[in-house]
Amino acid sequence: MISNARPGSAHLDTFAYDHLPPRELWPELIFSLPELQYPERLNCVAELLDKMCATGFADKIAIRSQNESWTYAHLLATVNRIAHVLLEDMHLQTGNRVMLRGANNPMMAASVLAVIKAGCIAVPTMPLLRAKELGVIANKAEIAAALCSENLREEMDLAVQANPVLKQVVYFNHQGEGGLEACMAGKPAEFAPVDTLAEDVCLISFTSGTTGMPKGTMHFHRDVLAICDCFPRSTLRARPDDIFIGTPPLAFTFGLGGLLLFPMRIGATAVLLEKLTPESLLKAIDDFGATVCFTAPTFYRQMAMLTKNFKLDSLKKTVSAGEALPAATRESWRQATGLVMIDGIGATEMLHIFISAAGDEVRAGATGKPIPGYQACIFDDNGNVAGPGVVGRLAVKGPTGCRYLADDRQKNYVHQGWNLTGDAYEMDADGYFWYRARTDDMIISAGYNIAGPEVEDAVLKHAAVAECAVVGIADEERGQIVKAYIVLKPEVAATEALRKEIQDFVKNSIAPYKYPRAIEFMSSLPRTETGKLQRYKLRTPA
Ligand code: 3UK
């Protein structure tokens, strides 16, 4: 068989090359900034870790957890020992995929970095996935080996039993015989990074897609550095003395970037904590003196109601992504903390954030502008680039972009070199991008186009409302009607009078035809592990 691998690739196992989409289906990649001029050969972990140790950061704290503090030097030695285990004990070859399973903790982070440093391909998976879902991923990415946290052993073992493709698992955070820590004990603390190409795949991230087969998005060593050199430099403007904290799992690229790669790129500190609640995150911000926080809008909304009991004087910058940030949530966060939220839209396909704004550049209600390094435009219904004021499909391009692992849906995401994220957006005359809805979430009622999030924002401004999701449900007369699912604040009773009051409240703040004709009170809303509302579950209740 003729290998598809690029000449000079470090991959002995050419699976990734064999299953990348053909070049002509890739989005256009642009490297317009001086900081995006990477050499042809590049191992991103060598840049993020070995280089930081060699340039004065060896004794700085890289990672903190509830009970551990790891310096960059300690992280390097740990990563190196794991890399030896991968190659010598597990007999992995460069280019092999390695499944990674763990909540946010230092060993999970070290394992991801070790896989990449050893020239293999990391496939981090969300902690809550079950054996069945792990099997789908393992078969799709042909994964034979896994590193898994001991406390996730149950589903991992079931997945191994049911999927012959999965041949070996080594458990970490586990002191027993045969555990990763035991295997590492005899290994040297030095390991030379495998000399990969900048375009060798190092990460396959599966989308948290709501329907159908999950999609594997393939990312290069270069992409990992590119996201560190875009949003954090231009917009977040973090510094080496910053302390990063937040909720997104390392298996979600929002978390991998925000809670590991971004701090490492500048020699800052990452606080990795498992199982956070709005309350425990606030407490942790105080305990660790965190300065930069990454989480989803719904978390900020809940935290804003609890800030009275905390100091939060260390906190300087807060980043919201994963879902649209309602203007009402931005405002309650500002009132509670004095901080101007940095909203940013990112996507697993793009690896991280590509439209955002911070500080004085923020326009409440808009996501922001394409960050330096990225371009964005709106496509109208005829597939032409639309001018300001037109709602259409958001299209972006930059140094990163969509390459699905063996998937026909590549053609849906990439169009004329642009990445189509599946979002309906509008650009204003100043070049700000305003989120309207997911393209398939637009509600069409009696001929009107209604964006659910706009109605949600109006409902959320009512003092009795804690959370809200708005969807279109089938209606004989109007095609669809607007329905709001509402979680009330703890002390509020769900009455018929309140339903009417909320409807009138919305009619008074946005065009009356958008008001929710149906309202259902809920005790909670269905969400993914990444904090996204699962609107499809509300559209077709079980
Ligand atoms: C939605 C937003 C409005 C939007 C992600 C930051 O969410 C991430 O990746 P996913 O693949 O989902 C992508 C989709 O989520 N979305 C995300 N952020 C915003 N919508 N405003 C926002 N600020 O529909 C997008 O297409 O799960 C976010 C960094 C890395 C990520 N992977």
Tab-separated table of N, CA and C and ligand atoms in Angstrom, residues 208 252-254 320-325 343-349 351-353 367 421 423 425 435 438 530 532, ligand 1:
chain	number	residue	atom	x	y	z
A	208	SER	N	-18.935	17.203	20.825
A	208	SER	CA	-20.006	16.885	21.761
A	208	SER	C	-21.329	16.906	21.009
A	252	PHE	N	-12.408	18.522	26.497
A	252	PHE	CA	-13.132	19.492	25.668
A	252	PHE	C	-12.075	20.525	25.299
A	253	THR	N	-11.956	20.875	24.027
A	253	THR	CA	-10.822	21.729	23.656
A	253	THR	C	-10.897	23.107	24.328
A	254	PHE	N	-12.102	23.533	24.723
A	254	PHE	CA	-12.223	24.780	25.496
A	254	PHE	C	-11.393	24.661	26.783
A	320	SER	N	-16.088	33.461	28.898
A	320	SER	CA	-17.307	32.674	28.735
A	320	SER	C	-17.346	32.124	27.324
A	321	ALA	N	-17.558	30.803	27.188
A	321	ALA	CA	-17.703	30.214	25.850
A	321	ALA	C	-18.468	28.917	25.964
A	322	GLY	N	-18.778	28.343	24.806
A	322	GLY	CA	-19.521	27.089	24.753
A	322	GLY	C	-20.947	27.319	24.308
A	323	GLU	N	-21.489	28.457	24.661
A	323	GLU	CA	-22.855	28.841	24.317
A	323	GLU	C	-22.892	30.346	24.256
A	324	ALA	N	-23.950	30.868	23.649
A	324	ALA	CA	-24.120	32.318	23.616
A	324	ALA	C	-24.232	32.853	25.046
A	325	LEU	N	-23.604	33.992	25.275
A	325	LEU	CA	-23.692	34.655	26.577
A	325	LEU	C	-24.855	35.641	26.522
A	343	ASP	N	-16.477	37.320	26.260
A	343	ASP	CA	-17.222	36.277	25.553
A	343	ASP	C	-16.378	35.852	24.360
A	344	GLY	N	-16.440	34.578	23.984
A	344	GLY	CA	-15.708	34.134	22.798
A	344	GLY	C	-16.389	32.921	22.225
A	345	ILE	N	-16.551	32.901	20.895
A	345	ILE	CA	-17.077	31.681	20.286
A	345	ILE	C	-15.912	30.844	19.762
A	346	GLY	N	-15.958	29.586	20.147
A	346	GLY	CA	-14.983	28.630	19.644
A	346	GLY	C	-15.726	27.411	19.164
A	347	ALA	N	-14.997	26.463	18.606
A	347	ALA	CA	-15.605	25.215	18.152
A	347	ALA	C	-14.539	24.134	18.161
A	348	THR	N	-14.960	22.917	18.404
A	348	THR	CA	-14.027	21.803	18.413
A	348	THR	C	-13.304	21.703	17.061
A	349	GLU	N	-14.032	21.964	15.981
A	349	GLU	CA	-13.433	21.897	14.640
A	349	GLU	C	-12.320	22.928	14.478
A	351	LEU	N	-10.673	24.208	17.036
A	351	LEU	CA	-9.847	23.976	18.218
A	351	LEU	C	-10.132	24.946	19.359
A	352	HIS	N	-10.224	26.251	19.046
A	352	HIS	CA	-10.539	27.178	20.142
A	352	HIS	C	-11.250	28.427	19.632
A	353	ILE	N	-11.139	29.515	20.397
A	353	ILE	CA	-11.924	30.735	20.141
A	353	ILE	C	-11.421	31.497	18.912
A	367	THR	N	-20.862	38.915	20.215
A	367	THR	CA	-19.755	38.058	20.638
A	367	THR	C	-18.437	38.820	20.532
A	421	THR	N	-19.783	27.120	10.842
A	421	THR	CA	-19.889	26.560	12.188
A	421	THR	C	-21.286	26.042	12.517
A	423	ASP	N	-23.815	28.202	12.871
A	423	ASP	CA	-24.457	29.258	13.641
A	423	ASP	C	-25.026	30.332	12.721
A	425	TYR	N	-25.600	34.132	12.401
A	425	TYR	CA	-25.001	35.344	12.965
A	425	TYR	C	-25.352	36.531	12.090
A	435	TYR	N	-24.556	36.952	17.662
A	435	TYR	CA	-25.122	35.598	17.605
A	435	TYR	C	-26.639	35.672	17.540
A	438	ARG	N	-28.341	28.756	16.667
A	438	ARG	CA	-27.810	27.692	15.823
A	438	ARG	C	-28.670	27.706	14.566
A	530	THR	N	-20.536	19.671	28.634
A	530	THR	CA	-19.804	20.894	28.356
A	530	THR	C	-20.649	22.123	28.657
A	532	LYS	N	-23.688	22.862	27.497
A	532	LYS	CA	-24.598	23.333	26.448
A	532	LYS	C	-26.010	22.834	26.685
B	1	3UK	C1	-21.562	27.367	20.192
B	1	3UK	C2	-21.171	29.691	21.029
B	1	3UK	C3	-22.376	31.653	20.880
B	1	3UK	C4	-21.674	27.664	18.722
B	1	3UK	C5	-15.732	25.637	22.166
B	1	3UK	C6	-14.579	27.579	22.996
B	1	3UK	O1	-18.079	25.321	22.310
B	1	3UK	C7	-17.024	24.946	21.814
B	1	3UK	O2	-16.962	23.925	20.910
B	1	3UK	P1	-18.125	22.930	20.483
B	1	3UK	O3	-17.638	22.157	19.329
B	1	3UK	O4	-19.358	23.859	20.040
B	1	3UK	C8	-19.248	24.864	19.040
B	1	3UK	C9	-20.552	25.639	18.977
B	1	3UK	O5	-20.905	26.107	20.289
B	1	3UK	N1	-20.790	28.403	20.881
B	1	3UK	C10	-19.597	28.262	21.494
B	1	3UK	N2	-19.209	29.420	22.055
B	1	3UK	C11	-20.179	30.345	21.785
B	1	3UK	N3	-22.268	30.346	20.582
B	1	3UK	N4	-21.472	32.340	21.613
B	1	3UK	C12	-20.364	31.733	22.090
B	1	3UK	N5	-19.463	32.418	22.827
B	1	3UK	O6	-22.888	27.130	18.277
B	1	3UK	C13	-20.492	26.898	18.134
B	1	3UK	O7	-20.636	26.631	16.762
B	1	3UK	O8	-18.599	22.154	21.664
B	1	3UK	C14	-15.755	26.921	22.684
B	1	3UK	C15	-13.362	26.975	22.791
B	1	3UK	C16	-13.313	25.687	22.289
B	1	3UK	C17	-14.507	25.009	21.987
B	1	3UK	N6	-14.414	23.739	21.487
